[in-house]
Amino acid sequence: MKKVLFLSAVLAFASCKKETSEPTNAATESVSEGESAKAKSPEELGKQLFEGAGNCFACHQPDQKVVGPSIKEIAKIYKDKNGDIVTFLKGNAEPIVDPSQFEVMKTNFAITQAMSDEELKAIEAYIYSHLK
């Protein structure tokens, strides 16, 4: 029980971010110095969102379970079960990877529900890119 409470506290701390009055839309942000002016691929945008605004990397690593399942595990299970990652991230589908961690993941739906369909599809593309 202590481990669950500690894990929940760590997750809550890791997922806390400073709120801004303007919603962030990473798909329309300006290109920073040193970046190519070309449009980003969905996988590149997805990686940027996953590691940045989404703060998903705090719980999900490419090859190992941290708090949540690894990105590869998520991609494999969603592909095998023909699941819809975007619908899940909108909060409109049941968890299929690790239902025991659903309560922890639910705290992050405020972030993913504020994202556009394009951004969520980019995150999905990034997750599926780990199957290659």
PDB file of C-alpha atoms in Angstrom:
ATOM      1  CA  MET A   1       0.000   0.000   0.000  1.00  0.00           C
ATOM      2  CA  LYS A   2       2.862   2.379   0.805  1.00  0.00           C
ATOM      3  CA  LYS A   3       4.336   1.726  -2.635  1.00  0.00           C
ATOM      4  CA  VAL A   4       1.040   2.624  -4.329  1.00  0.00           C
ATOM      5  CA  LEU A   5       0.755   5.860  -2.368  1.00  0.00           C
ATOM      6  CA  PHE A   6       4.384   6.739  -3.071  1.00  0.00           C
ATOM      7  CA  LEU A   7       3.947   5.955  -6.761  1.00  0.00           C
ATOM      8  CA  SER A   8       0.796   8.065  -6.926  1.00  0.00           C
ATOM      9  CA  ALA A   9       2.560  10.975  -5.231  1.00  0.00           C
ATOM     10  CA  VAL A  10       5.514  10.748  -7.623  1.00  0.00           C
ATOM     11  CA  LEU A  11       3.195  10.621 -10.625  1.00  0.00           C
ATOM     12  CA  ALA A  12       1.156  13.566  -9.409  1.00  0.00           C
ATOM     13  CA  PHE A  13       4.317  15.582  -8.849  1.00  0.00           C
ATOM     14  CA  ALA A  14       5.764  14.606 -12.232  1.00  0.00           C
ATOM     15  CA  SER A  15       2.606  15.452 -14.132  1.00  0.00           C
ATOM     16  CA  CYS A  16       2.060  18.841 -12.502  1.00  0.00           C
ATOM     17  CA  LYS A  17       2.853  21.634 -14.883  1.00  0.00           C
ATOM     18  CA  LYS A  18       2.422  25.373 -14.667  1.00  0.00           C
ATOM     19  CA  GLU A  19      -0.934  26.305 -16.141  1.00  0.00           C
ATOM     20  CA  THR A  20      -1.042  29.044 -18.757  1.00  0.00           C
ATOM     21  CA  SER A  21      -3.982  31.171 -19.707  1.00  0.00           C
ATOM     22  CA  GLU A  22      -3.499  30.398 -23.408  1.00  0.00           C
ATOM     23  CA  PRO A  23      -3.905  26.840 -24.657  1.00  0.00           C
ATOM     24  CA  THR A  24      -0.835  25.434 -26.353  1.00  0.00           C
ATOM     25  CA  ASN A  25      -1.245  24.063 -29.832  1.00  0.00           C
ATOM     26  CA  ALA A  26       2.109  22.535 -30.704  1.00  0.00           C
ATOM     27  CA  ALA A  27       1.020  21.967 -34.294  1.00  0.00           C
ATOM     28  CA  THR A  28       0.908  25.723 -34.928  1.00  0.00           C
ATOM     29  CA  GLU A  29       3.840  26.918 -32.836  1.00  0.00           C
ATOM     30  CA  SER A  30       6.542  28.790 -34.677  1.00  0.00           C
ATOM     31  CA  VAL A  31       9.672  26.994 -35.779  1.00  0.00           C
ATOM     32  CA  SER A  32      12.557  27.580 -33.387  1.00  0.00           C
ATOM     33  CA  GLU A  33      16.092  28.449 -34.463  1.00  0.00           C
ATOM     34  CA  GLY A  34      18.073  25.551 -35.876  1.00  0.00           C
ATOM     35  CA  GLU A  35      14.947  23.635 -36.880  1.00  0.00           C
ATOM     36  CA  SER A  36      14.160  23.001 -40.479  1.00  0.00           C
ATOM     37  CA  ALA A  37      11.322  25.097 -41.879  1.00  0.00           C
ATOM     38  CA  LYS A  38       9.794  21.949 -43.421  1.00  0.00           C
ATOM     39  CA  ALA A  39       6.620  20.546 -41.919  1.00  0.00           C
ATOM     40  CA  LYS A  40       7.117  17.937 -39.252  1.00  0.00           C
ATOM     41  CA  SER A  41       6.057  14.389 -39.900  1.00  0.00           C
ATOM     42  CA  PRO A  42       3.282  13.052 -37.674  1.00  0.00           C
ATOM     43  CA  GLU A  43       5.857  10.927 -35.816  1.00  0.00           C
ATOM     44  CA  GLU A  44       8.069  13.969 -35.171  1.00  0.00           C
ATOM     45  CA  LEU A  45       5.153  16.058 -33.944  1.00  0.00           C
ATOM     46  CA  GLY A  46       3.960  13.125 -31.845  1.00  0.00           C
ATOM     47  CA  LYS A  47       7.378  12.737 -30.252  1.00  0.00           C
ATOM     48  CA  GLN A  48       7.487  16.471 -29.498  1.00  0.00           C
ATOM     49  CA  LEU A  49       4.062  16.320 -27.850  1.00  0.00           C
ATOM     50  CA  PHE A  50       4.799  13.046 -26.036  1.00  0.00           C
ATOM     51  CA  GLU A  51       7.991  14.448 -24.525  1.00  0.00           C
ATOM     52  CA  GLY A  52       6.791  18.037 -24.153  1.00  0.00           C
ATOM     53  CA  ALA A  53       3.241  19.296 -23.678  1.00  0.00           C
ATOM     54  CA  GLY A  54       1.842  15.835 -23.013  1.00  0.00           C
ATOM     55  CA  ASN A  55       4.489  14.988 -20.407  1.00  0.00           C
ATOM     56  CA  CYS A  56       3.861  11.321 -21.310  1.00  0.00           C
ATOM     57  CA  PHE A  57       7.538  10.373 -20.991  1.00  0.00           C
ATOM     58  CA  ALA A  58       7.294  10.848 -17.221  1.00  0.00           C
ATOM     59  CA  CYS A  59       5.466   7.498 -17.064  1.00  0.00           C
ATOM     60  CA  HIS A  60       6.124   5.810 -20.430  1.00  0.00           C
ATOM     61  CA  GLN A  61       9.582   4.908 -21.760  1.00  0.00           C
ATOM     62  CA  PRO A  62      10.265   3.272 -25.145  1.00  0.00           C
ATOM     63  CA  ASP A  63      11.473  -0.128 -23.902  1.00  0.00           C
ATOM     64  CA  GLN A  64      10.651  -0.443 -20.225  1.00  0.00           C
ATOM     65  CA  LYS A  65       7.745  -0.108 -17.830  1.00  0.00           C
ATOM     66  CA  VAL A  66       8.166   2.813 -15.452  1.00  0.00           C
ATOM     67  CA  VAL A  67       4.848   3.906 -13.961  1.00  0.00           C
ATOM     68  CA  GLY A  68       2.901   2.966 -17.073  1.00  0.00           C
ATOM     69  CA  PRO A  69       3.614   0.386 -19.754  1.00  0.00           C
ATOM     70  CA  SER A  70       6.389   0.917 -22.300  1.00  0.00           C
ATOM     71  CA  ILE A  71       5.596   2.620 -25.601  1.00  0.00           C
ATOM     72  CA  LYS A  72       6.397  -0.622 -27.457  1.00  0.00           C
ATOM     73  CA  GLU A  73       3.973  -2.573 -25.259  1.00  0.00           C
ATOM     74  CA  ILE A  74       1.235   0.012 -25.815  1.00  0.00           C
ATOM     75  CA  ALA A  75       1.775  -0.063 -29.594  1.00  0.00           C
ATOM     76  CA  LYS A  76       1.794  -3.864 -29.759  1.00  0.00           C
ATOM     77  CA  ILE A  77      -1.340  -4.350 -27.663  1.00  0.00           C
ATOM     78  CA  TYR A  78      -3.321  -1.623 -29.436  1.00  0.00           C
ATOM     79  CA  LYS A  79      -2.326  -3.071 -32.803  1.00  0.00           C
ATOM     80  CA  ASP A  80      -3.084  -6.679 -31.777  1.00  0.00           C
ATOM     81  CA  LYS A  81      -6.473  -5.735 -30.270  1.00  0.00           C
ATOM     82  CA  ASN A  82      -7.309  -3.212 -32.997  1.00  0.00           C
ATOM     83  CA  GLY A  83      -7.686  -0.541 -30.312  1.00  0.00           C
ATOM     84  CA  ASP A  84      -8.078   3.191 -30.845  1.00  0.00           C
ATOM     85  CA  ILE A  85      -5.411   5.190 -29.025  1.00  0.00           C
ATOM     86  CA  VAL A  86      -6.951   8.554 -29.948  1.00  0.00           C
ATOM     87  CA  THR A  87     -10.337   7.591 -28.501  1.00  0.00           C
ATOM     88  CA  PHE A  88      -8.636   6.400 -25.304  1.00  0.00           C
ATOM     89  CA  LEU A  89      -6.644   9.644 -24.977  1.00  0.00           C
ATOM     90  CA  LYS A  90      -9.894  11.603 -25.351  1.00  0.00           C
ATOM     91  CA  GLY A  91     -11.182   9.658 -22.332  1.00  0.00           C
ATOM     92  CA  ASN A  92     -13.831   7.839 -24.379  1.00  0.00           C
ATOM     93  CA  ALA A  93     -12.528   4.249 -24.284  1.00  0.00           C
ATOM     94  CA  GLU A  94     -11.689   1.686 -21.656  1.00  0.00           C
ATOM     95  CA  PRO A  95      -8.022   0.862 -20.997  1.00  0.00           C
ATOM     96  CA  ILE A  96      -6.777  -2.266 -22.747  1.00  0.00           C
ATOM     97  CA  VAL A  97      -3.064  -2.296 -21.904  1.00  0.00           C
ATOM     98  CA  ASP A  98      -2.874  -2.145 -18.099  1.00  0.00           C
ATOM     99  CA  PRO A  99      -6.308  -1.512 -16.559  1.00  0.00           C
ATOM    100  CA  SER A 100      -4.771  -1.572 -13.055  1.00  0.00           C
ATOM    101  CA  GLN A 101      -3.009   1.733 -13.853  1.00  0.00           C
ATOM    102  CA  PHE A 102      -6.113   3.427 -15.274  1.00  0.00           C
ATOM    103  CA  GLU A 103      -6.755   5.603 -12.205  1.00  0.00           C
ATOM    104  CA  VAL A 104      -3.218   7.002 -12.486  1.00  0.00           C
ATOM    105  CA  MET A 105      -3.594   7.638 -16.234  1.00  0.00           C
ATOM    106  CA  LYS A 106      -6.986   9.339 -15.805  1.00  0.00           C
ATOM    107  CA  THR A 107      -5.276  12.285 -14.118  1.00  0.00           C
ATOM    108  CA  ASN A 108      -3.607  13.097 -17.452  1.00  0.00           C
ATOM    109  CA  PHE A 109      -6.791  13.208 -19.534  1.00  0.00           C
ATOM    110  CA  ALA A 110      -7.059  16.946 -18.845  1.00  0.00           C
ATOM    111  CA  ILE A 111      -3.902  17.358 -20.931  1.00  0.00           C
ATOM    112  CA  THR A 112      -4.854  14.996 -23.761  1.00  0.00           C
ATOM    113  CA  GLN A 113      -8.481  16.171 -23.969  1.00  0.00           C
ATOM    114  CA  ALA A 114      -7.226  19.719 -24.608  1.00  0.00           C
ATOM    115  CA  MET A 115      -5.245  18.518 -27.642  1.00  0.00           C
ATOM    116  CA  SER A 116      -6.555  18.682 -31.185  1.00  0.00           C
ATOM    117  CA  ASP A 117      -7.366  15.557 -33.193  1.00  0.00           C
ATOM    118  CA  GLU A 118      -4.242  16.249 -35.266  1.00  0.00           C
ATOM    119  CA  GLU A 119      -2.076  16.297 -32.150  1.00  0.00           C
ATOM    120  CA  LEU A 120      -3.627  13.101 -30.776  1.00  0.00           C
ATOM    121  CA  LYS A 121      -3.170  11.348 -34.128  1.00  0.00           C
ATOM    122  CA  ALA A 122       0.470  12.482 -34.108  1.00  0.00           C
ATOM    123  CA  ILE A 123       0.968  10.928 -30.658  1.00  0.00           C
ATOM    124  CA  GLU A 124      -0.655   7.754 -31.962  1.00  0.00           C
ATOM    125  CA  ALA A 125       1.717   7.771 -34.987  1.00  0.00           C
ATOM    126  CA  TYR A 126       4.674   8.234 -32.654  1.00  0.00           C
ATOM    127  CA  ILE A 127       3.562   5.312 -30.475  1.00  0.00           C
ATOM    128  CA  TYR A 128       3.074   3.051 -33.504  1.00  0.00           C
ATOM    129  CA  SER A 129       6.494   4.085 -34.869  1.00  0.00           C
ATOM    130  CA  HIS A 130       8.005   1.966 -32.075  1.00  0.00           C
ATOM    131  CA  LEU A 131       6.780  -1.205 -33.797  1.00  0.00           C
ATOM    132  CA  LYS A 132       9.235  -0.695 -36.662  1.00  0.00           C
TER     133      LYS A 132
END
